[in-house]
Coordinates of C-alpha atoms in Angstrom, one line a residue:
X1 CA -2.7 23.3 -10.5
X2 CA 0.0 24.2 -8.0
X3 CA 2.8 26.5 -9.2
X4 CA 6.4 25.9 -8.2
X5 CA 7.0 27.3 -4.7
X6 CA 3.3 27.3 -3.8
X7 CA 3.6 24.4 -1.4
X8 CA 6.4 26.1 0.5
X9 CA 4.1 28.7 1.9
X10 CA 1.4 26.2 2.8
X11 CA 0.8 25.2 6.4
X12 CA 0.2 21.5 6.6
X13 CA -2.3 19.6 8.8
X14 CA -0.4 18.0 11.7
X15 CA -2.1 14.7 11.2
X16 CA -0.7 14.7 7.6
X17 CA 2.8 15.5 9.0
X18 CA 2.6 12.6 11.4
X19 CA 1.5 10.2 8.6
X20 CA 4.3 11.6 6.4
X21 CA 6.9 11.0 9.1
X22 CA 5.5 7.5 9.7
X23 CA 6.0 6.7 6.1
X24 CA 9.1 8.7 5.0
X25 CA 10.9 9.5 8.3
X26 CA 13.4 7.9 10.6
X27 CA 13.4 8.6 14.3
X28 CA 16.6 7.4 16.0
X29 CA 19.2 7.9 18.6
X30 CA 22.8 8.6 17.8
X31 CA 25.2 7.1 20.5
X32 CA 28.6 8.6 20.8
X33 CA 31.7 6.6 22.1
X34 CA 31.9 8.8 25.2
X35 CA 28.3 7.8 26.2
X36 CA 26.5 10.9 25.0
X37 CA 23.3 10.4 23.0
X38 CA 21.5 12.6 20.5
X39 CA 17.9 11.9 19.4
X40 CA 17.2 12.9 15.8
X41 CA 14.5 12.9 13.2
X42 CA 15.3 12.5 9.6
X43 CA 12.6 12.9 6.9
X44 CA 13.5 11.9 3.3
X45 CA 11.8 12.9 0.0
X46 CA 12.5 13.8 -3.6
X47 CA 10.2 16.8 -3.2
X48 CA 12.1 19.5 -1.3
X49 CA 9.0 21.7 -1.1
X50 CA 7.1 19.2 1.0
X51 CA 10.0 19.1 3.4
X52 CA 10.1 23.0 3.4
X53 CA 6.3 22.9 4.3
X54 CA 6.9 20.5 7.2
X55 CA 9.8 22.7 8.4
X56 CA 7.7 25.8 8.2
X57 CA 4.5 24.3 9.7
X58 CA 6.5 23.0 12.7
X59 CA 8.6 26.2 12.9
X60 CA 11.9 24.3 12.8
X61 CA 15.3 25.8 12.2
X62 CA 16.7 22.5 11.0
X63 CA 18.5 22.2 7.7
X64 CA 17.2 20.5 4.5
X65 CA 20.2 18.8 2.9
X66 CA 20.6 17.1 -0.5
X67 CA 21.4 13.4 -0.2
X68 CA 24.0 12.4 -2.8
X69 CA 24.5 8.7 -3.5
X70 CA 26.7 7.4 -6.3
X71 CA 24.1 4.9 -7.5
X72 CA 21.5 7.6 -7.8
X73 CA 23.8 9.8 -9.9
X74 CA 24.7 6.8 -12.2
X75 CA 21.1 5.9 -12.7
X76 CA 20.1 9.5 -13.1
X77 CA 17.4 9.3 -10.4
X78 CA 15.7 12.4 -9.0
X79 CA 17.6 14.1 -6.3
X80 CA 16.6 13.2 -2.7
X81 CA 16.5 15.6 0.2
X82 CA 16.6 15.1 4.0
X83 CA 15.1 17.3 6.7
X84 CA 17.5 16.8 9.6
X85 CA 16.1 17.7 13.0
X86 CA 18.8 17.5 15.8
X87 CA 18.8 20.6 18.0
X88 CA 17.2 20.4 21.4
X89 CA 14.8 23.2 20.5
X90 CA 13.6 21.5 17.4
X91 CA 13.5 18.0 18.9
X92 CA 11.3 19.5 21.6
X93 CA 8.8 20.6 18.9
X94 CA 8.8 17.1 17.4
X95 CA 8.2 15.6 20.8
X96 CA 5.3 18.0 21.4
X97 CA 3.9 17.0 18.0
X98 CA 4.2 13.3 18.7
X99 CA 2.6 13.6 22.1
X100 CA -0.4 15.3 20.6
X101 CA -0.6 13.2 17.4
X102 CA 0.8 9.7 18.1
X103 CA 2.7 8.0 15.3
X104 CA 1.3 4.6 14.3
X105 CA 4.0 2.8 12.3
X106 CA 6.8 4.2 14.4
X107 CA 5.2 4.0 17.8
X108 CA 7.8 1.7 19.3
X109 CA 10.7 3.7 17.9
X110 CA 9.0 6.8 19.3
X111 CA 8.9 5.3 22.8
X112 CA 12.7 4.8 22.8
X113 CA 13.2 8.2 21.2
X114 CA 11.1 9.9 23.9
X115 CA 13.0 8.1 26.7
X116 CA 16.3 9.2 25.1
X117 CA 15.0 12.7 24.7
X118 CA 14.0 12.9 28.4
X119 CA 17.5 11.8 29.4
X120 CA 19.1 14.1 26.9
X121 CA 17.4 17.3 28.2
X122 CA 18.3 16.4 31.8
X123 CA 22.0 15.8 31.2
X124 CA 24.0 19.0 31.1
X125 CA 26.3 19.4 28.1
X126 CA 29.9 19.2 29.1
X127 CA 32.3 21.7 27.5
X128 CA 35.6 20.6 26.1
X129 CA 38.3 20.8 28.7
X130 CA 36.1 20.4 31.7

């Protein structure tokens, strides 16, 4: 029987991670009014430790945030957590993973995500005031 905290130190099989993202994740592109885009990966689960294991296995610096919804609090549901991958460095790791182990359910979303990522890394970031 696993003890609390055991899963956090466990490296996960990358095929498992792809399947988990296919089922529990969202890959999308945020579009800003000024035309900028930002690809992101969000993975939701009530088990924070599995998200910690994914983060550790993929060597991500991305945060794991608690998702608070009023209806969940009212109905006393288990807390939900979100692994939020948005930095270029971490998105590159996700792209590398998806290129090696293709998602099945989210294959079309990934194609759009990859195109957006390719554009995103080529466009220099403009600083405010320039």
